[in-house]
CSV table of C-alpha atoms in Angstrom, one decimal:
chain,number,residue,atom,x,y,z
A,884,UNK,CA,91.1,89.0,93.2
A,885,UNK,CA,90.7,85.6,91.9
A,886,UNK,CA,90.7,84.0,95.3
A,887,UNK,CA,89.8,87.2,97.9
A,888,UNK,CA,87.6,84.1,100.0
A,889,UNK,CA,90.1,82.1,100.9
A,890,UNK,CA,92.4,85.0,101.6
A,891,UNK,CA,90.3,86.5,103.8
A,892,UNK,CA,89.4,83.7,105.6
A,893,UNK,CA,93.4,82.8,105.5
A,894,UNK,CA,94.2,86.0,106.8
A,895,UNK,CA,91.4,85.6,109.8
A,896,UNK,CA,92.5,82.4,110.9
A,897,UNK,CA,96.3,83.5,110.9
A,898,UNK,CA,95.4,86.3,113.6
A,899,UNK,CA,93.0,84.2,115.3
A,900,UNK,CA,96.4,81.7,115.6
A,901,UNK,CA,98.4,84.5,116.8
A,902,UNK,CA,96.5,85.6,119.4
A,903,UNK,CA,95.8,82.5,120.6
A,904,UNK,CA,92.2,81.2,120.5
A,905,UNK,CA,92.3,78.0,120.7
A,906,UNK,CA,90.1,76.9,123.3
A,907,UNK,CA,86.3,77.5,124.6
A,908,UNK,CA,85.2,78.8,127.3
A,909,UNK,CA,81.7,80.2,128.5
A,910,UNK,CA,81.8,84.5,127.6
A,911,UNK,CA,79.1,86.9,128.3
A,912,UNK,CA,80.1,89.0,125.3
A,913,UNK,CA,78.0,89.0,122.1
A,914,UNK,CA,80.9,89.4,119.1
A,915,UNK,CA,78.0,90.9,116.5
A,916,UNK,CA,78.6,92.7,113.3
A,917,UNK,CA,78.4,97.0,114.5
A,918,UNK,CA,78.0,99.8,112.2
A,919,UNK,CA,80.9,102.4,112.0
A,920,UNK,CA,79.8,105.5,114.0
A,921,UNK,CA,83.0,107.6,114.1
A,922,UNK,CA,83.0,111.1,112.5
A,923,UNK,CA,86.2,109.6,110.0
A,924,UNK,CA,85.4,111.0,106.3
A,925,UNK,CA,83.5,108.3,103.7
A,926,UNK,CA,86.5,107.0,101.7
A,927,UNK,CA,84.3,105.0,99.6
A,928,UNK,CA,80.6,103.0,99.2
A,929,UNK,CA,79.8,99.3,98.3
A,930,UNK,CA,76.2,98.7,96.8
A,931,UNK,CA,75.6,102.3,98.8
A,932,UNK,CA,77.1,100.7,102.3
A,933,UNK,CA,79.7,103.4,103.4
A,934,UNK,CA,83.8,102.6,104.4
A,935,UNK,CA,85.1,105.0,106.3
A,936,UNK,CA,88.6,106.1,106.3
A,937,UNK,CA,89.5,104.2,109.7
A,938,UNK,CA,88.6,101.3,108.7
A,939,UNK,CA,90.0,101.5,105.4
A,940,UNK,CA,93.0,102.2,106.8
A,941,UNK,CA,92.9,99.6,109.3
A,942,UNK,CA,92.2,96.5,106.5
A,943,UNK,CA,95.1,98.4,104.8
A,944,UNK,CA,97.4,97.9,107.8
A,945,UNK,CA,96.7,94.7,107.9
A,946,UNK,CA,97.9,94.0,104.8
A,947,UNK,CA,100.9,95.7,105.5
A,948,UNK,CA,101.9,93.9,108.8
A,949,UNK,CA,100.9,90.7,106.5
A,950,UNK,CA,103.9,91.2,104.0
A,951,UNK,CA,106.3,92.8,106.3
A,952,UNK,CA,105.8,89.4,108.2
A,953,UNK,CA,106.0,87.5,104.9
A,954,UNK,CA,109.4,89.4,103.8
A,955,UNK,CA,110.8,88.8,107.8
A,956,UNK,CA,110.9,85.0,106.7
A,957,UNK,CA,113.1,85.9,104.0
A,958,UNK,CA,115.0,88.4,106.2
A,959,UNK,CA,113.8,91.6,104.8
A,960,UNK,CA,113.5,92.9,108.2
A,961,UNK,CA,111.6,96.0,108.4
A,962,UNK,CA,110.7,96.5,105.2
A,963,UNK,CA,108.1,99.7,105.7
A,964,UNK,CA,111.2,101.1,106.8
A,965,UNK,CA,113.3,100.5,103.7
A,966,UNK,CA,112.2,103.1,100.8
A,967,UNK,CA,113.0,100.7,98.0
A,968,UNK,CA,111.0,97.8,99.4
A,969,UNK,CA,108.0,100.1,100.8
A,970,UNK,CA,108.3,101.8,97.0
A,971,UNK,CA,108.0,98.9,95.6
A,972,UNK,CA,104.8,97.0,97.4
A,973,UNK,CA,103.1,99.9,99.3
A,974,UNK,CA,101.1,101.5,95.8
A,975,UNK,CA,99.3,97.7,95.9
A,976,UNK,CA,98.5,98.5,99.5
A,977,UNK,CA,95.0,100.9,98.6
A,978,UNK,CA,93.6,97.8,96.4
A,979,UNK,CA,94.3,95.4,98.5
A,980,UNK,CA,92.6,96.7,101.7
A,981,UNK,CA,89.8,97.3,99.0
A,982,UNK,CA,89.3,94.6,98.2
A,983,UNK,CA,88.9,93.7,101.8
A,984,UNK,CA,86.4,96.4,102.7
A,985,UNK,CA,84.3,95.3,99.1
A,986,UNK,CA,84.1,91.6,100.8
A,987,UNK,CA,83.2,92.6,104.2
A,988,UNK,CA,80.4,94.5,102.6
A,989,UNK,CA,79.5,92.6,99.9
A,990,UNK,CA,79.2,89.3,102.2
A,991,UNK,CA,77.1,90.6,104.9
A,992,UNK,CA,74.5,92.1,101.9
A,993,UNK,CA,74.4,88.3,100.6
A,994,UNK,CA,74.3,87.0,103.9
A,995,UNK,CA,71.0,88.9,104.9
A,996,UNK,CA,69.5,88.5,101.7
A,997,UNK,CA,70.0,84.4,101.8
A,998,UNK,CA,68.1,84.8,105.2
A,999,UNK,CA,71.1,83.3,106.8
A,1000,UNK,CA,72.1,83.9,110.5
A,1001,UNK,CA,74.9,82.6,112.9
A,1002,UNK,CA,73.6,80.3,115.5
A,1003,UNK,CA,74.1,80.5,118.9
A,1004,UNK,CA,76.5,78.1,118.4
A,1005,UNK,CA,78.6,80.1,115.6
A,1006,UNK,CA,78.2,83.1,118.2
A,1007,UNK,CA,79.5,81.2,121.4
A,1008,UNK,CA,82.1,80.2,119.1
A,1009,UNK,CA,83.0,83.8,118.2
A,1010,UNK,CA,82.9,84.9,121.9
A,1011,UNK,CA,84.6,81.9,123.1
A,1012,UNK,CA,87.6,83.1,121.1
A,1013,UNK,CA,87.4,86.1,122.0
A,1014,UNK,CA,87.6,85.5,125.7
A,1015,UNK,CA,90.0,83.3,125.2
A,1016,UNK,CA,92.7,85.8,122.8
A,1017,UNK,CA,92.1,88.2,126.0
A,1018,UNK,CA,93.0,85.3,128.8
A,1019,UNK,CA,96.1,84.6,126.8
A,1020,UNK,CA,97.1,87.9,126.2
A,1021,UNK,CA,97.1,88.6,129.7
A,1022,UNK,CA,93.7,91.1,129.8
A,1023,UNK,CA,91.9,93.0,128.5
A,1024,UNK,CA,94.2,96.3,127.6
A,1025,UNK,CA,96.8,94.2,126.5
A,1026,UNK,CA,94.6,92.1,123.9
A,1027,UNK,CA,93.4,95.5,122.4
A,1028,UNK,CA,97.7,96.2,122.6
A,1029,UNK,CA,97.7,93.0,120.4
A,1030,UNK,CA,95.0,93.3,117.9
A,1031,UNK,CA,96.2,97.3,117.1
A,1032,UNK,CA,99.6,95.8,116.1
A,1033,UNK,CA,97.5,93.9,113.6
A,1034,UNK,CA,95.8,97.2,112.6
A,1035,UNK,CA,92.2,96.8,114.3
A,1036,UNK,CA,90.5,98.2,117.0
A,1037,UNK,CA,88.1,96.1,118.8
A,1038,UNK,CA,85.2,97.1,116.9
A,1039,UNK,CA,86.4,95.9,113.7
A,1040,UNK,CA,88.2,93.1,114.5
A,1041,UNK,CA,84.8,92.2,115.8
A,1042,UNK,CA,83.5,93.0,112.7
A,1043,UNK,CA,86.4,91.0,110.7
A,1044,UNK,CA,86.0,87.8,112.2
A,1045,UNK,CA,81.8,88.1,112.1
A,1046,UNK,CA,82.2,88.7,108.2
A,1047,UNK,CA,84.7,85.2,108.0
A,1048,UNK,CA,82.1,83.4,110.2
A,1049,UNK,CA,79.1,84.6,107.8
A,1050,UNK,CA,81.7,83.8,104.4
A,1051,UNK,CA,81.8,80.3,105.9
A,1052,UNK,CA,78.1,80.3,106.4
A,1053,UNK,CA,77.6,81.5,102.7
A,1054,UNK,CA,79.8,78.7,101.8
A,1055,UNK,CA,77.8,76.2,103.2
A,1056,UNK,CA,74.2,76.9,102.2
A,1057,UNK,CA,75.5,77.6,98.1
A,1058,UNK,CA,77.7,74.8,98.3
A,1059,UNK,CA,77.7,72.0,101.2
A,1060,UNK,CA,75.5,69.1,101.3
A,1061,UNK,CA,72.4,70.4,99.0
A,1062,UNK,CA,74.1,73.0,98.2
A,1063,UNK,CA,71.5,75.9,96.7
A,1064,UNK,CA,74.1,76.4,94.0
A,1065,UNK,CA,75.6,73.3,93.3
A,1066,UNK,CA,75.3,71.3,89.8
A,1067,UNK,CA,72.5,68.8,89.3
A,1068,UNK,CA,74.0,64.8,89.0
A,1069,UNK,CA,73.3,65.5,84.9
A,1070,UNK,CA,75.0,68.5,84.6
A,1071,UNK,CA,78.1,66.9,86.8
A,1072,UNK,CA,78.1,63.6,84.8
A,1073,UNK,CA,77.9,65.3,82.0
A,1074,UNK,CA,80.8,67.3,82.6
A,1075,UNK,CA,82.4,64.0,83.9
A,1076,UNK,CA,81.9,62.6,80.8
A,1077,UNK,CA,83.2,65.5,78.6
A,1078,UNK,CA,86.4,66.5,80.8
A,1079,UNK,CA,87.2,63.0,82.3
A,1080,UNK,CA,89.7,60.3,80.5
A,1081,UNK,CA,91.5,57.2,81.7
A,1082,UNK,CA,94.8,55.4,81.0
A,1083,UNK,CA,97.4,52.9,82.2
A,1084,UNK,CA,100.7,53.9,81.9
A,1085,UNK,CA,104.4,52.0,81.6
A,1086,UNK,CA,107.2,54.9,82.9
A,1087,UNK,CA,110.5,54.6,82.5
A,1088,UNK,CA,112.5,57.3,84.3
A,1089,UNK,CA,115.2,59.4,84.0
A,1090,UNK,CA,115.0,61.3,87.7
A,1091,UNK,CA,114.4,59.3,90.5
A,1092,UNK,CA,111.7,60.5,93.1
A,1093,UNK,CA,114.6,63.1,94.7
A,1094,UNK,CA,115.2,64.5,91.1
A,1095,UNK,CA,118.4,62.6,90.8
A,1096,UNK,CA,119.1,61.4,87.3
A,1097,UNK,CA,119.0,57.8,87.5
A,1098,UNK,CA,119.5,57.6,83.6
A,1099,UNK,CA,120.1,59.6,80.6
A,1100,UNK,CA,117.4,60.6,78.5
A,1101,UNK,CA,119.2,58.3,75.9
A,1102,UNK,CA,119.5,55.4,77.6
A,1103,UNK,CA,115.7,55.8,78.6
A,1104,UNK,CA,114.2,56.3,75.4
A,1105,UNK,CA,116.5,53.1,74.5
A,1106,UNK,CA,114.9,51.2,77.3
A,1107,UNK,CA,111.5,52.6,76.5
A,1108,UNK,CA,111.7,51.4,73.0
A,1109,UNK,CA,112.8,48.1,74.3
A,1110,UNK,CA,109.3,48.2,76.1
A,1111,UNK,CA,107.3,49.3,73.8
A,1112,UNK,CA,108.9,46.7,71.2
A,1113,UNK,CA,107.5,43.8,73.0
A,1114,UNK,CA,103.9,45.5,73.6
A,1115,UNK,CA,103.6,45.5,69.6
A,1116,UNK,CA,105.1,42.0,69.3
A,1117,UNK,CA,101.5,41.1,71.1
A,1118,UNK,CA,102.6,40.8,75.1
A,1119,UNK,CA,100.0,41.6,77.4
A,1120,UNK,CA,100.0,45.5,78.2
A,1121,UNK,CA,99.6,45.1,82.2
A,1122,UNK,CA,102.1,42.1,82.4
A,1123,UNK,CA,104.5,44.5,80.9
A,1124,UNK,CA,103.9,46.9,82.6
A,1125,UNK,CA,103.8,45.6,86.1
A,1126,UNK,CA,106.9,43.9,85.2
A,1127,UNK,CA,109.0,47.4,84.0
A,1128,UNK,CA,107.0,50.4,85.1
A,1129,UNK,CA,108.7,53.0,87.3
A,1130,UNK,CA,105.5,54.6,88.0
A,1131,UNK,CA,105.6,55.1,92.4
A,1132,UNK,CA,102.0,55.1,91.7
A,1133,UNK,CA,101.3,52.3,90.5
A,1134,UNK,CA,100.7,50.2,93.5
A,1135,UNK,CA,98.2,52.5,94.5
A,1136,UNK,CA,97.1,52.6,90.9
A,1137,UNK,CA,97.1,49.2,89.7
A,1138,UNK,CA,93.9,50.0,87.4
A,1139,UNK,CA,94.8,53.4,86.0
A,1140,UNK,CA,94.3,57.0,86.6
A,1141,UNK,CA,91.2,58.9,86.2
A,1142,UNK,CA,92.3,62.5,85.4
A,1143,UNK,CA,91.4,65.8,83.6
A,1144,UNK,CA,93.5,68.5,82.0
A,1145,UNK,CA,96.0,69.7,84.5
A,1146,UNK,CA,96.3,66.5,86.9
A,1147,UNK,CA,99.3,65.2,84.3
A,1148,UNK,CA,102.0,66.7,82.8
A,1149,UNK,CA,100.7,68.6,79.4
A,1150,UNK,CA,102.3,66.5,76.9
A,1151,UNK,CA,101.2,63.1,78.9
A,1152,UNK,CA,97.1,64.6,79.1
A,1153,UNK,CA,97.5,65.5,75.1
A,1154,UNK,CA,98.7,62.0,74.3
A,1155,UNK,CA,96.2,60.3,76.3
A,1156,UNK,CA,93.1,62.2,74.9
A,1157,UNK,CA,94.6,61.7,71.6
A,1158,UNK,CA,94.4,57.8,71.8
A,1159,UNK,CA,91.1,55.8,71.1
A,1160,UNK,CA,90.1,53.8,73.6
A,1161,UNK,CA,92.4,50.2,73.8
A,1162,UNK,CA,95.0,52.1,72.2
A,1163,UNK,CA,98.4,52.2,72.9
A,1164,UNK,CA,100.4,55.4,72.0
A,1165,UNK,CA,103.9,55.6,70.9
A,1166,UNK,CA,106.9,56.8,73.2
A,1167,UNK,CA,106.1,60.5,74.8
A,1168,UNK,CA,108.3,62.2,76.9
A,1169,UNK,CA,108.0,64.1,79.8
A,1170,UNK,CA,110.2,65.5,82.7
A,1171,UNK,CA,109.7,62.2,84.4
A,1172,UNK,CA,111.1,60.2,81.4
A,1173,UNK,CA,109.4,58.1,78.5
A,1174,UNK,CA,106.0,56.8,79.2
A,1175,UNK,CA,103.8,54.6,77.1
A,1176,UNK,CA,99.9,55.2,77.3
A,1177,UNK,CA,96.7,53.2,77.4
A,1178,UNK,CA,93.9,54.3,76.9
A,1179,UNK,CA,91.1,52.8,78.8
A,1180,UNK,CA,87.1,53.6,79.7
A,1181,UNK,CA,85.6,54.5,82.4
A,1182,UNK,CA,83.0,53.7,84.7
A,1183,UNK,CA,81.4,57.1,84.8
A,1184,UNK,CA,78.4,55.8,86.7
A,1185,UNK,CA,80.9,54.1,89.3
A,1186,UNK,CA,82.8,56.9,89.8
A,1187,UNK,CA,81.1,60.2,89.9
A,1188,UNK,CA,80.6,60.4,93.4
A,1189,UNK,CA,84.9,59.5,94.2
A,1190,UNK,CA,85.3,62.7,91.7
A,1191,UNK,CA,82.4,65.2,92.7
A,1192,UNK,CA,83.7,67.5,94.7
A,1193,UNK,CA,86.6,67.5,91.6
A,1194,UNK,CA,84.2,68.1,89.3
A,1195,UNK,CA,82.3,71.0,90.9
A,1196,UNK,CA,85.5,72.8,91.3
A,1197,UNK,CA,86.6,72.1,87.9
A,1198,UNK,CA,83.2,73.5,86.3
A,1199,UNK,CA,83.7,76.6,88.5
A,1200,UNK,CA,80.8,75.8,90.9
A,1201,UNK,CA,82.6,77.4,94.3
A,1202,UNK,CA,82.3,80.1,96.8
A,1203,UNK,CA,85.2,81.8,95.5
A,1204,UNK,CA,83.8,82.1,91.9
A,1205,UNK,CA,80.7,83.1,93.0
A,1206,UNK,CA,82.8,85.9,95.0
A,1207,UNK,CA,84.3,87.1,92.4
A,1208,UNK,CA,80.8,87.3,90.6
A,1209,UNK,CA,79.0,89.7,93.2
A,1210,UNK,CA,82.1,91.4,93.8
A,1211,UNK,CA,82.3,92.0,90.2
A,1212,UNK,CA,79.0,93.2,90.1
A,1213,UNK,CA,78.6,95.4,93.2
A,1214,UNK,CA,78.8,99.5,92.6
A,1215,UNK,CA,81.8,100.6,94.3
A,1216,UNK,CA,82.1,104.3,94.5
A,1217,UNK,CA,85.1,106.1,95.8
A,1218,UNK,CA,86.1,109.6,97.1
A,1219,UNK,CA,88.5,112.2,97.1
A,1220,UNK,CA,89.4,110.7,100.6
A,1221,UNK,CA,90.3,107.6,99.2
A,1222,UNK,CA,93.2,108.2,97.0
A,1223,UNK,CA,94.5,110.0,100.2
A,1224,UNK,CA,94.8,107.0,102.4
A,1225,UNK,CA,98.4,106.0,101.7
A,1226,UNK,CA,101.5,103.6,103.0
A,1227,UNK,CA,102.9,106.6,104.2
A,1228,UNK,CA,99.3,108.6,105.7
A,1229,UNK,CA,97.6,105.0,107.3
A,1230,UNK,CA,98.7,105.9,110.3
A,1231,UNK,CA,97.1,109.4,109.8
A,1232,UNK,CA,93.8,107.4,109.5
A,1233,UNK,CA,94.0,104.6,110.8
A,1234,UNK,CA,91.9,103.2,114.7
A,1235,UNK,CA,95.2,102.6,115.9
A,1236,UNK,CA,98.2,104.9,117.0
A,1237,UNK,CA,101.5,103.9,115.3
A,1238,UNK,CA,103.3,101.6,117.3
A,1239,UNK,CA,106.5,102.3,119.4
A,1240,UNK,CA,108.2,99.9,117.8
A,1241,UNK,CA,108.5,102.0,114.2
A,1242,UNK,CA,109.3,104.9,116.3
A,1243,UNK,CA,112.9,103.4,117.7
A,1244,UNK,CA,111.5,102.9,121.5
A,1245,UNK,CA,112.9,100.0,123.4
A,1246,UNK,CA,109.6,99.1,125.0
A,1247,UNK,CA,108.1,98.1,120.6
A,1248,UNK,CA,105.5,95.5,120.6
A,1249,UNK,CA,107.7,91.6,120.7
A,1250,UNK,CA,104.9,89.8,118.3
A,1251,UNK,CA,103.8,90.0,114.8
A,1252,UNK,CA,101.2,88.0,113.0
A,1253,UNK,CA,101.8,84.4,113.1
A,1254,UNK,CA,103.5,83.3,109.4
A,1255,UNK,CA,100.9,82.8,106.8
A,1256,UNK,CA,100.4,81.5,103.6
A,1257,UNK,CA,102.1,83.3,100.8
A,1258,UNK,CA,99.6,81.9,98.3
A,1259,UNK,CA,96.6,83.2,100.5
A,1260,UNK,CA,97.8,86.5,99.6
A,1261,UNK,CA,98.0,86.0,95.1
């Protein structure tokens, strides 16, 4: 659930990809956000909003062609065909378009209450896609053949891409340029300040770049030592160290890194923080080979702007967390139709018919959704 936002909006973009919208031209068609009017039983409510079984089912197929794509790459053809495989993945199916149909509704209800609205710009945009999906396709009937392998019927593939359009929108007025949401320049310096170290570094390696052992871990500590022998027999530390650093970085680096917990390697991060500033540590290891640390200050005024947008992801300040947070929050109420919308039922449900193509016919549907992102999907 951690980052629904950026799947969603992952997910989008691969089927806008895959049908082909990828240039603009003038359409008379207004794509707009329309209530669900067909008789299909309530499977469940957000904040009160209904989801009815279609369209539950088609956010569920959806996920479904999305791993049976994903697997394909790794030649697990067919995979809601295999018992073991569809066993195995289709019980996550039910959350997963959940968690869809809880971020359509969930977006459009902070959307409206920001006051925001897509501008005749966003909208063109939207229609210009569409008209273009529909020119590529070959017409009309056979870009609804297209979209209904993805799961949707027009109507909420409509409704999809207008929620993606108003989660980018959301985006920008919390946190784009004056941001409503984002960190005052106190609370991000002082987070700066409080997260942020700096330190010079002298690498010798045992792996090249390619992970090819260039040395053994003996013969680097040996070499290391050597090193750090002459740093405590008084030698200048950056003479030294532009003279038998390994470091690819360096060049790019000459002054030091600026870094927080996770940019380094664990035991590299531990042994920096550990350090006063101006001191020099001892020998640490890490899978690169044997470094030797400086610590140095930082220019925390000079630098906050290079490592804002850094620092408002790192104090949690992003449209994802703030997601999570009214997703978290919002009363979702389910059904006895829900636990009834299945793997094996969706088709029972679902806008769609089930394709040819699972049914053994020659004529199956050629395309699937464009490859995506396997970490959109965690």
């Amino acid at each position: 659930m951690k980052q629904i936002g950026k799947r969603i909006v992952s997910l989008a973009i691969m089927l806008c990809v895959s049908l082909g919208a990828t240039v603009a031209y003038t359409q008379a068609y207004a794509v707009d956000y329309r209530e669900n009017k067909s008789d299909s039983p309530v499977v469940m409510t957000v904040n009160g909003s209904e989801v009815k079984a279609d369209e539950f089912a088609s956010y569920m197929l959806y996920m479904m062609k999305y791993y049976e794509q994903m697997y394909a790459a790794y030649g697990m053809t067919g995979m809601w065909d295999d018992p073991d495989a569809a066993a195995m993945m289709g019980p996550a199916m039910p959350e997963m378009a959940r968690s869809q149909a809880v971020f359509v509704r969930v977006v459009q209800e902070k959307f409206n209450e920001a006051g925001l609205t897509l501008s005749a710009r966003d909208k063109k945009k939207l229609s210009d896609d569409r008209r273009v999906a529909i020119k590529n396709a070959g017409g009309k009937q056979e870009y609804l053949d297209r979209i209904a392998q993805f799961g949707f019927s027009d109507q909420f593939y409509d409704n999809y891409m207008v929620s993606s359009a108003c989660f980018s929108k959301l985006n920008e007025y919390y946190f784009g340029e004056n941001g409503v949401a984002l960190p005052s320049d106190e609370e991000l310096m002082q987070y700066f300040k409080d997260n942020y170290l700096a330190a010079k570094h002298i690498l010798i390696q045992t792996m090249d770049a390619q992970g090819n052992q260039i040395r053994t871990e003996e013969e680097a500590k040996a070499e290391a030592q050597a090193v750090l022998d002459r740093l405590n027999g008084g030698e200048d530390f950056d003479t030294v160290m532009n003279e038998k650093s390994e470091d690819s970085g360096l060049a790019g680096n000459p002054d030091g890194y600026i870094f927080t917990e996770g940019d380094m390697m664990p035991a590299f991060y531990e042994a920096a923080k550990a350090l006063g500033e101006g001191e020099t540590s001892g020998l640490v290891q890490t899978d690169y080979g044997y470094h030797i640390i400086k610590r140095i200050p930082v220019d925390y005024d000079g630098e906050l702007e290079n490592y804002r947008s850094a620092i408002v992801m790192g104090m949690g300040k992003n449209i994802d967390e703030l997601l999570n947070q009214w997703v978290s929050e919002a009363d979702v109420q389910t059904t006895d139709e829900y636990d009834k919308v299945t793997y094996q039922t969706v088709y029972d449900y679902a806008p769609i018919k089930k394709p040819v193509e699972q049914t053994g016919a020659e004529d199956a549907p050629a395309e699937t959704p464009a490859e995506g992102d396997a970490a959109a999907a965690e």
